[in-house]
Every structure is written in C-alpha cells, then in structure tokens.
Amino acid sequence: MDRIAVLTSGGDAPGMNACIRAVVRTALNYKMDIYGVERGYAGLVKGEIKRLESRSVSNMIHKGGTFLNTARCPDFKDIEVQRQAVEALNAYGIEGLVVIGGDGTLRGAKDLHDNFGIKVMGIPGTIDNDLAYTDYTVGFDTAVNTVLWAINNLRDTLHSHDRVGLLEVMGRNCGDIALYAGVAGGAEYVLVPEIPYDLDKISSSIKKSYLRGKTSNMIILAEGAGNRDEIAEYIGKKSGISVKVNNFGYIQRGGSPNMADRVLAARFGYKAVELLRDDSSESCAIGIKDNKVITVPFDQVQKAQKHFDKRLYDIAHVLNQ
Ligand code: ADP
Ligand code: F6P
C-alpha cells in the first residue's frame, strides 16, 4: 500500500493531534504518501482531502483538539453517502484509511470495510472511555485530570462556604470520567449510569454529615446518570441544604494531552500504519489491554460488553465519607 489517509471524527479528544502526527511520521518513514481528511466523514464525503508532510504535524504533539477538524455526520449511515466517500478516496488514489474517534466513528469504519472493501484501521479517540474492547481511549486520561483540576477548585469554595456542590461531567452513557475523577478528587458521592442510586439515602446522608460536623459535600454526576437540576433540587428539598450546580461542559474536552494520552496516541498511530502496509492484515480496531496494543475485528467492537469497575466505585464511597 503506497497511499493512505487519516481523519478524526466525532467529539474531539486531547491526543488526537499527537495521533495524527504518529500516523503521518510513520507513513513517511515507510515512504508512503499520507493525506489528511478534514472534518471527519463529513469532509471525506465532500472530498476535503489534503497532502500532509512531516512539517504539517510540527508543533502539534502538545495541542488539544484536532488540526484536521472533526464533525458529526449523521448522513454517513446511508450507504449512498458512504459511496461518495469511497469515490473521493478513489479520486485521490487512496488505498487505506486511519480513522480516529469513538464508537460511532468505528461503526462508520466497519461500514466502509463491509460495504466497499476499504481497508480501515480504527483508533479509539474519545474522552468517554466507553469502548468495551479497549482498556483506554485516547483523551480519557487528560479529560479526567482536567476534571480533577475543577474538583480541586470546587473543593476550596465548597469547604470555605460550608456548601454542597454537584459537578456534572461528560461521558455519554459511560460513568468512567465521573468514577475516576470522583475517586481521585475525593468526592463524597459519584452518580453513574451503570449503578442505580437512591436520592433519599444521599439526602439523608448529607443531612447526617452536617449534624456530625461535616459541612461540605461534593457530588459528581455523570451526564448519563440523570438531570443535574432535578437531582440538585430533589436533594436540596429532602435534606434542607441547597445544592450548587456546576456544569463543566466543553472545558473538559480540550486542553494539552498529558503523557498517558500522548504515548497511547503514538503507539496506536504507529500500529495503524504498520497494519495498513502489511498485506496480510485485515481492517480492525486498535486498542490496549493490560498495556499491550491489541487488534480487534470491527464486528467484535460493538459486541464487547463494557465492564464498569464496581469495586473502585465501592472503594470511593467508603473512602470519601
Ligand atoms: P463518536 O465517534 O465520538 O462516537 P459519533 O457518535 O458522533 O461520535 O460518531 C461519529 C460519526 O461516525 C457520526 O457523525 C457518523 O458520521 C459516523 N457514524 C456513527 N454511527 C454510524 C453508523 N451506525 N454507521 C455509519 N456511520 C456512523
Ligand atoms: O463523545 C464526547 C462527548 O463530549 C460526550 O461526552 C458528550 O455526551 C457528547 O460528546 C457531546 O456532544 P456534542 O459535541 O454534540 O456537544
């Protein structure tokens, strides 16, 4: 394979630039032509494709977001729209593709392979860590550390004013960001979609904690676990102590990637190009298990069941009271 392309798709994640850089530099090392597709599948369909050189990725390793831009392209589920993408690849003579993104992006990759025989390597890039087949996705570690920074600041104010605060974090239907940030930040309550919670119990526990002299409490709410305003209002009414709502939003999605995400991005990007140049390899998703880079066929990506770390969740609720 002499000519390949790379794109980022879905929500941006810290480390996507480091990953594009790894793909570009590995391809050039093997004397392959490397192209960048702008705005994910949306740009691919429109043929927004440009040649990348080693200098195209200079000074990119530490930058958040994605310099190729990204997009949501709901129309890409349509096989006729996918056909347009394939035509664009053919027009540039591109034989293989690396896609960096989350669950939806890997579904798109599977379709390009199943419907048109395109050789595609999928790299998990999302802050959500919601892909079951891999221990970690590029961007998760940085996002958790950014949330941790917010928790530290929030803690100062909650403690100074004797208040209860609720911080909503992202993760779609996955509670990993909330869990890891909650454990590391010492939040008293972590609400995640994977585990049922009892607001009456939480309210009475907060009330009791005040009676024994503990005057500030922090609740971390994963966005998929419920409505932040309704939860805060309910706890406020039941406990008699008002709950200040904080929504962290996009701030947790940007920022310079940390060491873990940069190294993961480098390992994944390098592996993707190695697989593309190996004629005996098949399209697949790349991941990490027990610190080893692994490959998984696309049809097993969606079948894998995400394991939520209930033990860590239990530990958090023992340590943080
Ligand atoms: P992420 O990749 O982070 O999960 P999305 O769910 O928005 O983000 O998916 C990214 C893009 O992948 C979508 O905008 C769409 O273009 C494509 N995609 C998502 N689901 C499918 C699917 N079932 N079939 C084909 N393409 C899909
Ligand atoms: O997948 C990343 C993510 O930030 C999720 O945590 C969140 O649910 C979603 O994207 C937000 O999507 P949008 O980019 O459309 O605001």
XYZ file of C-alpha atoms and ligand atoms in Angstrom:
364
model
C 0.000 0.000 0.000
C 1.544 3.330 -1.100
C -1.050 5.953 -0.320
C -3.139 6.305 2.834
C -5.252 8.933 4.624
C -6.137 9.854 8.197
C -9.207 11.558 9.687
C -10.634 12.471 13.089
C -14.368 12.114 13.706
C -16.983 12.573 16.458
C -16.100 14.606 19.558
C -12.552 15.972 19.662
C -10.276 14.487 22.315
C -6.855 15.507 23.687
C -4.215 13.425 21.936
C -5.898 13.360 18.525
C -3.185 15.669 17.132
C -0.444 13.507 18.638
C -2.083 10.512 16.984
C -2.324 12.168 13.551
C 1.349 13.095 13.950
C 2.228 9.465 14.697
C 0.322 8.265 11.626
C 1.954 10.875 9.375
C 5.509 10.326 10.581
C 5.198 6.518 10.481
C 3.787 6.616 6.948
C 6.580 8.901 5.770
C 9.128 6.626 7.424
C 7.786 3.823 5.204
C 7.846 6.131 2.134
C 4.051 6.107 1.863
C 2.053 9.133 0.679
C -0.116 10.430 3.501
C -3.248 12.568 3.163
C -5.377 14.283 5.818
C -9.171 14.397 5.544
C -10.762 17.492 7.085
C -13.932 17.379 9.247
C -14.198 13.602 9.580
C -16.694 11.701 7.437
C -18.441 14.968 6.505
C -15.228 16.199 4.857
C -14.495 12.828 3.300
C -17.849 12.833 1.524
C -17.076 16.301 0.130
C -13.513 15.345 -0.857
C -11.862 17.739 1.633
C -8.518 15.975 1.390
C -5.001 17.435 1.503
C -1.481 16.075 1.282
C 0.409 16.012 4.595
C 4.160 16.311 5.050
C 6.368 15.862 8.073
C 6.210 19.609 8.737
C 2.368 19.553 8.614
C 2.497 17.958 12.069
C 5.312 20.059 13.530
C 4.480 21.595 16.904
C 1.266 19.556 17.151
C 2.105 16.932 19.769
C 1.035 19.089 22.728
C -2.076 20.666 21.241
C -5.637 19.747 22.202
C -8.482 19.471 19.680
C -7.667 18.260 16.178
C -5.999 20.335 13.489
C -7.812 18.287 10.829
C -11.084 19.362 12.484
C -13.884 16.949 13.254
C -17.642 16.729 12.702
C -20.776 14.743 13.368
C -22.155 13.468 10.060
C -25.421 11.582 10.745
C -25.955 11.029 6.987
C -22.945 8.735 6.909
C -25.167 5.815 7.986
C -26.624 5.957 4.474
C -24.787 3.627 2.069
C -25.147 6.127 -0.799
C -23.368 8.766 1.284
C -20.667 6.228 2.101
C -20.309 5.600 -1.640
C -19.488 9.292 -2.143
C -16.731 8.950 0.447
C -15.314 5.951 -1.385
C -15.392 7.891 -4.667
C -13.397 10.685 -3.006
C -10.803 8.173 -1.781
C -10.592 6.651 -5.261
C -10.194 10.069 -6.875
C -7.028 10.587 -4.805
C -5.807 7.004 -5.277
C -6.020 6.420 -1.520
C -5.905 2.701 -0.680
C -6.146 2.686 3.113
C -7.650 4.849 5.840
C -6.973 5.516 9.526
C -9.952 6.850 11.482
C -9.585 8.290 14.989
C -12.789 8.637 17.017
C -15.325 6.951 19.250
C -17.980 4.280 18.910
C -19.833 5.971 16.025
C -16.602 6.562 14.121
C -15.710 2.860 14.385
C -19.196 1.950 13.104
C -18.542 4.134 10.073
C -15.189 2.383 9.577
C -16.870 -1.014 9.717
C -19.372 0.083 7.048
C -16.600 1.310 4.732
C -14.936 -2.073 5.076
C -18.065 -4.277 4.907
C -19.853 -2.381 2.124
C -16.914 -1.333 -0.068
C -13.893 -3.411 0.967
C -11.875 -0.359 2.035
C -9.017 -1.251 4.372
C -9.609 0.834 7.505
C -7.813 0.940 10.849
C -9.817 2.374 13.745
C -8.135 4.157 16.644
C -10.219 4.835 19.777
C -10.162 8.588 20.404
C -12.791 9.923 22.797
C -12.801 11.347 26.319
C -15.670 8.994 27.247
C -13.684 5.721 27.575
C -16.892 3.978 26.534
C -15.422 1.357 24.185
C -15.502 -2.065 25.810
C -12.801 -3.729 23.698
C -10.010 -1.431 24.942
C -8.910 -0.521 28.464
C -8.369 3.125 27.474
C -9.248 5.547 24.708
C -7.039 8.480 23.661
C -8.220 11.575 25.564
C -9.751 9.935 28.619
C -6.796 10.385 30.974
C -6.366 14.062 30.118
C -10.093 14.749 30.495
C -10.141 13.120 33.940
C -7.175 15.235 35.012
C -8.915 18.371 33.747
C -12.000 17.431 35.769
C -9.718 16.863 38.742
C -8.426 20.412 38.413
C -12.031 21.625 38.541
C -12.789 19.424 41.554
C -9.825 20.902 43.429
C -11.076 24.441 42.799
C -14.639 23.497 43.648
C -13.483 21.870 46.868
C -11.834 25.138 48.018
C -15.080 27.047 47.657
C -17.395 24.346 48.999
C -15.171 23.986 52.053
C -14.848 27.736 52.634
C -18.623 28.296 52.458
C -19.877 25.036 54.022
C -21.768 24.126 50.866
C -22.919 21.123 48.875
C -21.885 21.165 45.209
C -22.835 18.989 42.251
C -20.471 18.812 39.274
C -21.781 17.304 36.063
C -19.152 15.663 33.866
C -19.341 14.149 30.372
C -19.143 10.519 29.285
C -22.336 9.958 27.320
C -23.693 6.645 28.753
C -20.435 5.749 30.472
C -19.557 6.650 34.073
C -15.759 6.300 33.791
C -14.910 10.030 33.818
C -17.108 10.521 36.896
C -15.743 7.420 38.623
C -12.026 8.119 38.169
C -12.346 11.864 38.848
C -14.549 11.129 41.859
C -12.067 8.663 43.359
C -9.053 10.866 42.701
C -10.845 14.034 43.844
C -12.379 12.576 46.994
C -15.988 13.361 46.001
C -18.451 12.081 48.588
C -20.981 10.841 46.016
C -20.420 9.579 42.477
C -23.544 9.059 40.362
C -23.063 6.955 37.235
C -25.459 5.379 34.711
C -24.142 1.867 35.431
C -25.194 1.747 39.115
C -28.650 2.626 40.497
C -28.586 5.291 43.202
C -31.032 6.358 45.888
C -31.509 10.126 46.206
C -33.372 9.744 49.515
C -30.391 7.923 51.019
C -27.953 10.511 49.653
C -30.109 13.358 51.051
C -30.320 11.832 54.489
C -26.596 11.022 54.475
C -25.780 14.659 53.626
C -28.099 15.851 56.407
C -26.482 13.482 58.916
C -22.999 14.556 57.860
C -23.891 18.160 58.735
C -25.114 17.041 62.164
C -21.765 15.388 62.850
C -19.849 18.496 61.794
C -19.018 17.785 58.144
C -20.251 20.890 56.390
C -19.286 20.445 52.747
C -20.110 17.649 50.319
C -19.392 17.080 46.650
C -21.489 15.064 44.211
C -20.011 14.101 40.820
C -22.751 13.351 38.316
C -22.015 11.560 35.034
C -24.189 13.208 32.375
C -25.818 9.863 31.523
C -26.961 9.280 35.110
C -29.724 11.868 35.332
C -30.760 15.501 35.084
C -28.442 17.714 37.129
C -31.021 20.356 38.044
C -33.703 17.857 39.058
C -31.237 15.883 41.191
C -29.929 19.021 42.911
C -33.451 20.286 43.570
C -34.570 16.927 44.984
C -31.590 16.615 47.337
C -31.980 20.269 48.351
C -35.640 19.757 49.288
C -35.105 16.436 51.069
C -32.019 17.455 53.038
C -32.919 21.086 53.609
C -29.449 22.046 52.339
C -29.244 23.720 48.939
C -27.046 22.181 46.262
C -25.000 24.393 43.908
C -24.990 23.004 40.340
C -21.834 23.235 38.197
C -21.752 22.129 34.574
C -18.229 21.682 33.300
C -19.158 21.268 29.600
C -16.608 21.508 26.792
C -13.835 22.701 29.111
C -13.119 19.035 29.911
C -12.805 18.104 26.205
C -9.987 20.478 25.221
C -6.515 21.105 26.525
C -2.996 19.808 26.079
C -2.839 15.984 26.224
C -0.948 14.516 29.147
C 1.817 11.903 28.977
C -0.534 8.887 29.015
C -2.582 10.130 26.060
C 0.447 11.182 24.013
C 2.123 7.805 24.482
C -1.105 5.943 23.709
C -1.582 8.099 20.595
C 1.964 7.313 19.451
C 1.544 3.559 19.945
C -1.857 3.441 18.231
C -0.843 5.663 15.290
C 2.325 3.648 14.646
C 0.419 0.337 14.812
C -2.285 1.549 12.422
C 0.226 2.333 9.678
C 2.148 -0.891 10.240
C -1.104 -2.819 9.757
C -2.029 -0.890 6.622
C 1.276 -1.701 4.956
C 1.019 -5.378 5.911
C -0.851 -7.075 3.039
C -1.891 -9.974 5.249
C -3.723 -7.790 7.791
C -7.486 -7.104 7.826
C -9.417 -3.952 8.736
C -9.710 -3.713 12.521
C -9.919 -1.554 15.611
C -6.752 -0.985 17.626
C -6.830 -0.894 21.413
C -4.880 -1.554 24.574
C -5.335 -4.402 27.080
C -3.011 -4.921 30.044
C -0.651 -2.339 28.498
C -0.339 -4.339 25.254
C -1.526 -2.944 21.929
C -4.233 -5.241 20.529
C -6.310 -5.515 17.368
C -9.989 -6.468 17.286
C -12.211 -7.129 14.228
C -14.849 -4.402 13.833
C -17.772 -6.778 14.333
C -16.456 -7.606 17.807
C -16.080 -3.952 18.791
C -19.824 -3.480 19.192
C -20.398 -6.935 20.683
C -17.951 -6.404 23.563
C -19.652 -5.642 26.900
C -18.190 -2.689 28.801
C -17.092 -3.659 32.297
C -17.762 -0.997 34.916
C -15.298 -1.087 37.823
C -17.803 -1.611 40.640
C -15.030 -2.352 43.118
C -13.457 1.061 42.527
C -16.921 2.620 42.854
C -17.402 0.892 46.225
C -13.950 1.970 47.368
C -14.803 5.598 46.511
C -17.915 5.517 48.675
C -16.028 4.040 51.635
C -13.033 6.385 51.454
C -14.847 9.606 50.692
C -17.373 9.823 53.532
P -18.001 9.166 18.270
O -17.226 8.639 17.143
O -17.186 10.001 19.203
O -18.819 8.095 18.974
P -20.432 9.975 16.926
O -21.340 9.010 17.604
O -20.970 11.339 16.647
O -19.066 10.216 17.716
O -19.997 9.294 15.558
C -19.109 9.980 14.691
C -19.593 9.831 13.288
O -19.499 8.462 12.896
C -21.049 10.196 13.045
O -21.241 11.577 12.945
C -21.305 9.469 11.739
O -20.751 10.181 10.673
C -20.500 8.185 11.919
N -21.382 7.105 12.404
C -21.964 6.987 13.614
N -22.726 5.888 13.698
C -22.650 5.274 12.496
C -23.214 4.079 11.926
N -24.047 3.296 12.627
N -22.899 3.781 10.654
C -22.067 4.557 9.924
N -21.505 5.689 10.408
C -21.776 6.054 11.655
O -18.212 11.885 22.986
C -17.691 13.023 23.611
C -18.811 13.868 24.169
O -18.220 15.036 24.729
C -19.722 13.170 25.170
O -19.131 13.084 26.447
C -20.930 14.064 25.123
O -22.101 13.358 25.501
C -21.004 14.455 23.679
O -19.689 14.285 23.144
C -21.400 15.890 23.445
O -21.590 16.053 22.089
P -21.521 17.430 21.276
O -20.169 17.527 20.699
O -22.535 17.255 20.220
O -21.826 18.537 22.232
